[in-house]
CSV table of C-alpha atoms and ligand atoms in Angstrom, one decimal:
chain,number,residue,atom,x,y,z
A,1,MET,CA,106.3,79.3,108.4
A,2,ALA,CA,107.0,82.6,110.1
A,3,ARG,CA,104.3,84.0,112.3
A,4,ILE,CA,102.5,86.9,110.5
A,5,TYR,CA,100.8,89.6,112.5
A,6,ARG,CA,98.0,91.8,111.0
A,7,ASP,CA,96.3,95.0,112.2
A,8,ASP,CA,93.4,93.4,114.1
A,9,GLU,CA,95.6,91.4,116.5
A,10,ILE,CA,97.8,94.3,117.5
A,11,ASP,CA,97.1,96.6,120.5
A,12,LEU,CA,98.3,100.2,119.9
A,13,ARG,CA,97.7,101.0,123.6
A,14,VAL,CA,101.1,99.5,124.5
A,15,LEU,CA,102.5,102.8,123.1
A,16,SER,CA,100.3,105.0,125.2
A,17,GLY,CA,102.4,106.8,127.8
A,18,ARG,CA,105.5,106.4,125.6
A,19,THR,CA,107.2,109.5,124.1
A,20,ILE,CA,108.2,108.5,120.6
A,21,GLY,CA,111.3,110.1,119.0
A,22,VAL,CA,112.1,109.8,115.3
A,23,ILE,CA,115.9,110.3,114.7
A,24,GLY,CA,116.6,111.3,111.1
A,25,TYR,CA,114.0,112.7,108.7
A,26,GLY,CA,115.3,111.0,105.5
A,27,ASN,CA,113.7,108.3,103.4
A,28,GLN,CA,112.3,106.2,106.3
A,29,GLY,CA,112.3,109.0,108.9
A,30,ARG,CA,109.9,111.2,107.0
A,31,ALA,CA,107.5,108.4,106.0
A,32,GLN,CA,107.4,106.9,109.5
A,33,ALA,CA,107.0,110.2,111.3
A,34,LEU,CA,104.1,111.2,109.1
A,35,ASN,CA,102.5,107.8,109.4
A,36,LEU,CA,102.9,107.8,113.2
A,37,ARG,CA,101.2,111.2,113.3
A,38,ASP,CA,98.3,110.1,111.1
A,39,SER,CA,97.9,107.1,113.4
A,40,GLY,CA,97.3,109.4,116.4
A,41,PHE,CA,100.8,109.8,117.9
A,42,GLN,CA,102.9,112.9,118.2
A,43,PRO,CA,106.5,111.9,117.5
A,44,TRP,CA,109.4,114.2,118.4
A,45,VAL,CA,111.5,114.6,115.3
A,46,ALA,CA,115.3,115.1,115.2
A,47,ASN,CA,117.5,116.1,112.3
A,48,ARG,CA,120.6,118.1,111.6
A,49,ASP,CA,120.1,121.6,110.4
A,50,ASP,CA,119.8,121.1,106.6
A,51,GLU,CA,117.2,120.5,103.8
A,52,TYR,CA,115.7,117.5,105.5
A,53,ARG,CA,115.2,119.6,108.6
A,54,ARG,CA,113.4,122.3,106.6
A,55,GLU,CA,111.2,119.6,105.0
A,56,ALA,CA,110.2,118.4,108.5
A,57,VAL,CA,109.3,121.9,109.4
A,58,ARG,CA,107.2,122.3,106.2
A,59,ASP,CA,105.5,119.1,107.2
A,60,GLY,CA,104.4,120.7,110.5
A,61,PHE,CA,107.0,119.2,112.9
A,62,THR,CA,109.0,121.0,115.4
A,63,VAL,CA,112.5,119.7,114.8
A,64,HIS,CA,115.0,119.3,117.7
A,65,PRO,CA,118.7,118.3,118.0
A,66,ILE,CA,119.3,114.6,118.2
A,67,ALA,CA,120.6,114.7,121.8
A,68,ARG,CA,117.4,116.5,122.9
A,69,VAL,CA,115.1,113.9,121.4
A,70,ALA,CA,117.3,111.1,122.9
A,71,GLU,CA,116.8,112.8,126.2
A,72,GLU,CA,113.0,113.4,126.0
A,73,ALA,CA,111.8,110.2,124.2
A,74,ASP,CA,111.7,106.7,125.7
A,75,LEU,CA,111.0,105.0,122.4
A,76,LEU,CA,113.5,106.0,119.8
A,77,LEU,CA,113.2,105.1,116.1
A,78,ILE,CA,116.8,105.3,114.8
A,79,LEU,CA,116.3,106.2,111.2
A,80,LEU,CA,119.8,107.3,110.2
A,81,PRO,CA,121.8,105.5,107.5
A,82,ASP,CA,123.3,102.3,108.9
A,83,GLU,CA,126.9,103.4,108.4
A,84,ILE,CA,126.3,106.7,110.2
A,85,GLN,CA,124.4,105.2,113.2
A,86,PRO,CA,127.4,103.9,115.4
A,87,GLN,CA,129.0,107.4,115.7
A,88,VAL,CA,125.8,109.4,116.1
A,89,TYR,CA,124.6,106.8,118.7
A,90,ALA,CA,127.8,106.9,120.7
A,91,GLU,CA,128.0,110.7,120.7
A,92,GLN,CA,124.4,111.9,120.8
A,93,ILE,CA,122.1,109.1,121.9
A,94,GLU,CA,123.8,106.7,124.3
A,95,PRO,CA,124.7,109.4,126.9
A,96,HIS,CA,120.9,110.1,127.3
A,97,LEU,CA,119.6,106.6,127.5
A,98,ARG,CA,117.8,105.4,130.7
A,99,ALA,CA,116.6,102.0,131.8
A,100,GLY,CA,113.3,101.3,130.3
A,101,ASP,CA,114.0,103.2,127.0
A,102,VAL,CA,113.5,101.2,123.8
A,103,LEU,CA,115.5,101.6,120.6
A,104,CYS,CA,113.8,100.7,117.4
A,105,PHE,CA,115.9,100.0,114.3
A,106,ALA,CA,114.7,99.7,110.7
A,107,SER,CA,117.4,97.2,109.8
A,108,GLY,CA,119.3,94.5,111.7
A,109,TYR,CA,122.7,95.7,110.6
A,110,ASN,CA,124.3,97.4,113.6
A,111,VAL,CA,122.7,95.2,116.3
A,112,HIS,CA,123.7,92.0,114.4
A,113,TYR,CA,127.3,93.1,113.9
A,114,GLY,CA,127.6,94.5,117.4
A,115,THR,CA,128.5,98.0,116.2
A,116,ILE,CA,125.7,99.3,118.5
A,117,GLU,CA,125.5,97.6,121.9
A,118,PRO,CA,122.9,99.4,124.1
A,119,PRO,CA,123.4,99.3,127.9
A,120,ALA,CA,121.6,96.8,130.1
A,121,GLY,CA,118.0,97.8,130.7
A,122,VAL,CA,117.5,99.5,127.3
A,123,GLY,CA,115.3,97.4,125.0
A,124,VAL,CA,116.1,96.8,121.4
A,125,ILE,CA,113.5,96.1,118.7
A,126,MET,CA,113.5,96.0,114.9
A,127,VAL,CA,110.7,97.2,112.6
A,128,ALA,CA,112.1,96.9,109.1
A,129,PRO,CA,109.7,97.8,106.3
A,130,ARG,CA,110.5,95.9,103.1
A,131,MET,CA,109.7,99.0,101.2
A,132,ILE,CA,111.4,102.3,100.2
A,133,GLY,CA,110.5,105.3,102.3
A,134,SER,CA,108.4,107.1,99.7
A,135,ALA,CA,106.2,104.0,99.2
A,136,VAL,CA,105.9,103.5,103.0
A,137,ARG,CA,104.2,106.9,103.0
A,138,ASP,CA,102.3,106.5,99.8
A,139,LEU,CA,100.9,103.1,100.6
A,140,TYR,CA,99.8,104.2,104.1
A,141,THR,CA,97.9,107.2,102.7
A,142,LYS,CA,96.2,104.9,100.1
A,143,ARG,CA,95.3,102.5,103.0
A,144,LEU,CA,97.3,99.8,101.3
A,145,GLY,CA,100.1,97.8,103.0
A,146,PHE,CA,103.7,96.7,102.7
A,147,PRO,CA,105.5,93.8,104.3
A,148,CYS,CA,107.5,94.4,107.4
A,149,LEU,CA,110.0,92.3,109.4
A,150,VAL,CA,109.8,92.7,113.2
A,151,ALA,CA,112.0,91.4,116.0
A,152,ALA,CA,112.8,92.0,119.6
A,153,MET,CA,115.6,91.3,122.0
A,154,GLU,CA,113.5,89.8,124.8
A,155,ASP,CA,116.1,90.0,127.7
A,156,ASP,CA,114.5,93.1,129.2
A,157,GLY,CA,110.8,92.2,129.1
A,158,PRO,CA,108.1,91.6,126.5
A,159,LEU,CA,109.2,94.0,123.7
A,160,LEU,CA,107.6,92.3,120.7
A,161,PRO,CA,104.2,94.0,121.4
A,162,ILE,CA,106.0,97.3,121.2
A,163,ALA,CA,107.6,96.4,117.9
A,164,LEU,CA,104.3,95.2,116.6
A,165,ALA,CA,102.5,98.4,117.7
A,166,VAL,CA,105.2,100.5,115.9
A,167,ALA,CA,104.8,98.4,112.8
A,168,ARG,CA,101.0,98.9,112.9
A,169,ALA,CA,101.3,102.6,113.5
A,170,ILE,CA,103.5,103.1,110.5
A,171,GLY,CA,101.2,100.9,108.3
A,172,GLY,CA,103.4,97.8,108.3
A,173,THR,CA,100.8,95.3,109.5
A,174,ARG,CA,98.0,96.0,107.0
A,175,LEU,CA,99.6,93.4,104.7
A,176,GLY,CA,101.4,91.6,107.5
A,177,ALA,CA,104.4,91.9,109.7
A,178,PHE,CA,106.6,88.7,109.8
A,179,GLN,CA,108.3,87.8,113.1
A,180,SER,CA,112.0,87.6,112.2
A,181,SER,CA,115.4,88.3,113.7
A,182,PHE,CA,118.1,90.9,113.4
A,183,ARG,CA,120.4,88.2,111.8
A,184,GLU,CA,117.7,87.1,109.3
A,185,GLU,CA,117.0,90.6,108.2
A,186,VAL,CA,120.8,91.2,107.6
A,187,LEU,CA,121.2,88.0,105.6
A,188,ILE,CA,118.1,88.6,103.4
A,189,ASP,CA,119.0,92.2,102.8
A,190,LEU,CA,122.7,91.9,102.1
A,191,PHE,CA,122.4,88.7,100.1
A,192,ALA,CA,119.9,90.4,97.7
A,193,GLU,CA,122.2,93.5,97.5
A,194,GLN,CA,125.4,91.4,96.9
A,195,MET,CA,124.2,88.5,94.8
A,196,LEU,CA,120.8,89.1,93.3
A,197,TRP,CA,121.0,92.7,92.1
A,198,PRO,CA,124.7,92.6,91.0
A,199,GLY,CA,124.0,89.3,89.2
A,200,ILE,CA,121.0,90.8,87.4
A,201,ILE,CA,123.0,94.0,86.6
A,202,LYS,CA,126.0,92.1,85.4
A,203,LEU,CA,123.9,89.9,83.1
A,204,CYS,CA,122.1,93.0,81.7
A,205,LEU,CA,125.5,94.6,80.9
A,206,LEU,CA,126.7,91.4,79.3
A,207,TYR,CA,123.5,91.3,77.2
A,208,PHE,CA,124.1,95.0,76.1
A,209,GLU,CA,127.8,94.5,75.3
A,210,LYS,CA,127.3,91.2,73.3
A,211,LEU,CA,124.4,92.6,71.2
A,212,VAL,CA,126.2,95.8,70.5
A,213,GLU,CA,129.3,93.8,69.6
A,214,SER,CA,127.1,91.8,67.2
A,215,GLY,CA,126.1,94.9,65.4
A,216,CYS,CA,122.8,95.8,67.1
A,217,ASP,CA,122.0,99.5,67.7
A,218,PRO,CA,122.9,100.4,71.4
A,219,GLU,CA,119.8,102.5,71.9
A,220,ILE,CA,117.5,99.8,70.6
A,221,VAL,CA,119.2,97.3,73.0
A,222,ALA,CA,118.9,99.7,75.9
A,223,THR,CA,115.2,100.1,75.1
A,224,GLU,CA,114.7,96.4,75.0
A,225,LEU,CA,116.8,95.9,78.2
A,226,HIS,CA,115.0,98.2,80.6
A,227,LEU,CA,113.7,101.4,79.1
A,228,SER,CA,110.6,99.8,77.6
A,229,GLY,CA,109.4,98.9,81.1
A,230,GLU,CA,108.9,95.2,80.1
A,231,PHE,CA,111.1,94.4,83.1
A,232,VAL,CA,108.7,96.0,85.4
A,233,GLU,CA,105.7,94.3,83.8
A,234,ILE,CA,107.4,90.9,84.2
A,235,ALA,CA,108.1,91.6,87.9
A,236,LYS,CA,104.4,92.7,88.4
A,237,ALA,CA,103.3,89.5,86.6
A,238,MET,CA,105.4,87.4,89.0
A,239,ILE,CA,103.3,88.9,91.9
A,240,THR,CA,100.0,88.3,90.1
A,241,HIS,CA,100.6,84.9,88.5
A,242,GLY,CA,103.5,83.5,90.5
A,243,PHE,CA,107.3,83.3,89.9
A,244,PHE,CA,106.9,80.5,87.3
A,245,GLY,CA,103.2,81.2,86.5
A,246,GLN,CA,104.1,84.4,84.6
A,247,LEU,CA,106.1,82.3,82.1
A,248,LYS,CA,102.7,81.4,80.5
A,249,LEU,CA,102.4,85.0,79.4
A,250,HIS,CA,105.4,84.6,77.1
A,251,SER,CA,105.4,82.8,73.8
A,252,GLN,CA,106.0,79.0,73.7
A,253,THR,CA,109.4,79.7,72.1
A,254,SER,CA,110.3,82.0,75.0
A,255,GLN,CA,109.0,79.5,77.6
A,256,TYR,CA,111.1,76.7,76.0
A,257,GLY,CA,114.2,78.9,75.7
A,258,GLN,CA,114.0,80.1,79.3
A,259,LEU,CA,113.2,76.7,80.9
A,260,SER,CA,115.8,74.7,78.8
A,261,ARG,CA,118.6,77.2,79.3
A,262,MET,CA,118.4,78.4,82.9
A,263,ASP,CA,120.3,75.5,84.5
A,264,ARG,CA,123.2,76.1,82.1
A,265,MET,CA,124.0,79.4,83.8
A,266,MET,CA,124.7,77.6,87.1
A,267,THR,CA,128.3,76.7,86.6
A,268,PRO,CA,130.4,75.3,89.6
A,269,GLU,CA,132.3,78.6,89.6
A,270,LEU,CA,129.2,80.7,89.9
A,271,LEU,CA,127.9,78.4,92.8
A,272,ALA,CA,131.2,78.8,94.6
A,273,ARG,CA,131.0,82.6,94.2
A,274,VAL,CA,127.5,82.5,95.7
A,275,ASP,CA,128.8,80.6,98.7
A,276,GLU,CA,131.6,83.1,99.1
A,277,VAL,CA,129.2,86.0,99.2
A,278,VAL,CA,127.0,84.3,101.8
A,279,ASP,CA,130.1,83.5,103.9
A,280,GLU,CA,131.4,87.0,103.7
A,281,ILE,CA,128.1,88.4,105.0
A,282,ALA,CA,127.6,85.7,107.7
A,283,SER,CA,131.1,85.9,109.0
A,284,GLY,CA,131.2,89.7,109.2
A,285,ARG,CA,134.1,89.9,106.6
A,286,PHE,CA,132.0,92.2,104.3
A,287,HIS,CA,131.1,94.4,107.3
A,288,ALA,CA,134.8,94.7,108.3
A,289,GLU,CA,135.8,95.5,104.7
A,290,TRP,CA,133.0,98.2,104.5
A,291,VAL,CA,134.1,99.8,107.8
A,292,ALA,CA,137.7,100.0,106.6
A,293,GLU,CA,136.5,101.5,103.2
A,294,GLN,CA,134.6,104.2,105.0
A,295,LYS,CA,137.5,105.0,107.3
A,296,ALA,CA,139.8,105.4,104.2
A,297,GLY,CA,137.3,107.9,102.7
A,298,LYS,CA,135.6,105.5,100.3
A,299,PRO,CA,138.3,105.5,97.6
A,300,LYS,CA,137.2,102.1,96.1
A,301,MET,CA,133.5,103.1,96.1
A,302,ASN,CA,134.3,106.3,94.3
A,303,ALA,CA,136.4,104.5,91.7
A,304,LEU,CA,133.6,101.9,91.2
A,305,TRP,CA,131.0,104.6,90.7
A,306,GLN,CA,133.1,106.3,88.1
A,307,GLN,CA,133.7,103.1,86.3
A,308,ALA,CA,129.9,102.3,86.3
A,309,LEU,CA,129.0,105.8,84.9
A,310,GLU,CA,131.5,105.4,82.1
A,311,HIS,CA,129.8,102.2,80.8
A,312,PRO,CA,128.4,102.7,77.2
A,313,LEU,CA,124.9,101.7,78.5
A,314,ALA,CA,124.9,104.9,80.7
A,315,LYS,CA,125.7,106.9,77.5
A,316,SER,CA,122.9,105.3,75.5
A,317,GLU,CA,120.4,106.0,78.4
A,318,ALA,CA,121.4,109.7,78.3
A,319,LYS,CA,120.5,109.8,74.6
A,320,LEU,CA,117.1,108.4,75.3
A,321,GLU,CA,116.0,111.0,77.9
A,322,ALA,CA,112.6,111.6,76.3
A,323,LEU,CA,111.8,107.9,76.1
A,324,ARG,CA,112.9,107.4,79.7
A,325,LYS,CA,110.5,110.0,80.9
A,326,ILE,CA,107.5,108.4,79.1
A,327,ALA,CA,108.5,104.9,80.2
A,328,ALA,CA,109.0,106.1,83.8
A,329,GLU,CA,105.6,107.8,83.9
A,330,SER,CA,103.8,104.7,82.4
A,331,CYS,CA,105.1,102.5,85.2
A,332,GLY,CA,104.4,105.0,87.9
A,333,GLY,CA,107.9,106.3,88.5
A,334,ALA,CA,109.6,109.6,87.7
A,335,VAL,CA,112.9,110.5,86.1
B,401,LIG,P1,118.6,108.3,104.7
B,401,LIG,O1,119.9,108.2,103.8
B,401,LIG,O2,117.4,108.8,104.0
B,401,LIG,O3,119.1,109.3,105.9
B,401,LIG,C1,118.3,109.4,107.1
B,401,LIG,C2,118.7,110.6,107.9
B,401,LIG,O4,120.0,110.5,108.4
B,401,LIG,C3,118.5,111.9,107.1
B,401,LIG,O5,117.6,112.7,107.9
B,401,LIG,C4,119.9,112.5,107.2
B,401,LIG,O6,119.9,113.8,107.4
B,401,LIG,C5,120.5,111.8,108.5
B,401,LIG,N1,121.9,111.9,108.5
B,401,LIG,C6,122.8,111.4,107.6
B,401,LIG,N2,124.1,111.6,108.1
B,401,LIG,C7,124.0,112.1,109.3
B,401,LIG,C8,124.9,112.5,110.3
B,401,LIG,N3,126.3,112.3,110.1
B,401,LIG,N4,124.5,113.0,111.5
B,401,LIG,C9,123.2,113.1,111.7
B,401,LIG,N5,122.2,112.8,110.8
B,401,LIG,C10,122.6,112.3,109.6
B,401,LIG,O7,118.4,106.9,105.5
B,401,LIG,P2,117.3,105.8,105.2
B,401,LIG,O8,115.9,106.4,105.6
B,401,LIG,O9,117.4,105.3,103.8
B,401,LIG,O10,117.7,104.7,106.2
B,401,LIG,C11,117.3,104.8,107.6
B,401,LIG,C12,117.2,103.4,108.1
B,401,LIG,O11,116.1,102.7,107.5
B,401,LIG,C13,118.4,102.5,107.9
B,401,LIG,O12,118.6,101.6,109.0
B,401,LIG,C14,118.0,101.7,106.7
B,401,LIG,O13,118.7,100.4,106.6
B,401,LIG,C15,116.6,101.5,106.9
B,401,LIG,N6,115.8,101.2,105.8
B,401,LIG,C16,115.8,101.9,104.7
B,401,LIG,C17,115.1,101.7,103.6
B,401,LIG,C18,115.1,102.6,102.4
B,401,LIG,O14,114.3,102.4,101.5
B,401,LIG,N7,115.9,103.6,102.3
B,401,LIG,C19,114.1,100.5,103.5
B,401,LIG,C20,114.0,99.8,104.8
B,401,LIG,C21,114.9,100.1,105.8
B,401,LIG,P3,120.9,114.9,106.8
B,401,LIG,O15,121.9,114.1,106.0
B,401,LIG,O16,120.1,115.8,106.0
B,401,LIG,O17,121.4,115.5,108.0
């Protein structure tokens, strides 16, 4: 069982004397900068001159160029999109690093795949919230928590206490920070992105297509599929009653249907595909493919997006705008 750290065993004083820089004021950057400030720190904020920069100014921060913050701060939270980080790091951050500086990443991606290799003497830690940025802020202000994965490259001294202090300052140890590794974070994250979510999405599309083909009304099927919000309720029940425990909330017919049919889905072909996905992530083949796709200007990604938005399900959703708004409000979201 992984070691879990909570607020009361973490000393924030390891950050005193450090100048904290937050690079990027996007999803995570804004949330983490605000949480750090409310925890008593005064982070330096960096962002390009655009809407995110204006938002940081509205939030009361003085916003500096990235290179300036890299120069001034000795604990840098790199909160840029993973695919952007290597270039910005090489051009605007690395030239300003000094021995004793610490780089803190919110994902294991670039460190694990070696696309960012800090010089000797510069520490590397990871504080990866398992939560979207807006909720990192929202849960902090409500004094609630979210899980977090922390890791440290220990070659240059005891860096884990620094990672834990950052996690605590952003609200990531109220619920618990799990001691992890850069590799583990990448596998967990990418495997969910490339197997779990596409698997669920593909099955949902199949459900929609088959029922419409069988004469059912597309808007009623879309409502049943996700717009009713039942999906969200089942996910919430999994947290409250357990992954299998929530089955008891369904009818006996549903319970028997689910339990007796689930193994049937696991064909040898599917299992082979799952192994393929894991191997692509672990070997770095997916990473190499994604780098090449970006260099080419993302032609495949653009085509895939277009294909997705042309699906009849997207058209049915568009017709149900009013229902979407009500359903989103009732489950705490917004359209
Ligand atoms: P965002 O997409 O929100 O962008 C972050 C910042 O990067 C923005 O301020 C953006 O500013 C800036 N940026 C984008 N392109 C450039 C560029 N070329 N040069 C300079 N600045 C640029 O990122 P996230 O917050 O989603 O992700 C940050 C990190 O957090 C990543 O490592 C991610 O894996 C991790 N993470 C993200 C989670 C999430 O929910 N999103 C959850 C947990 C971890 P602008 O474009 O306005 O200049």
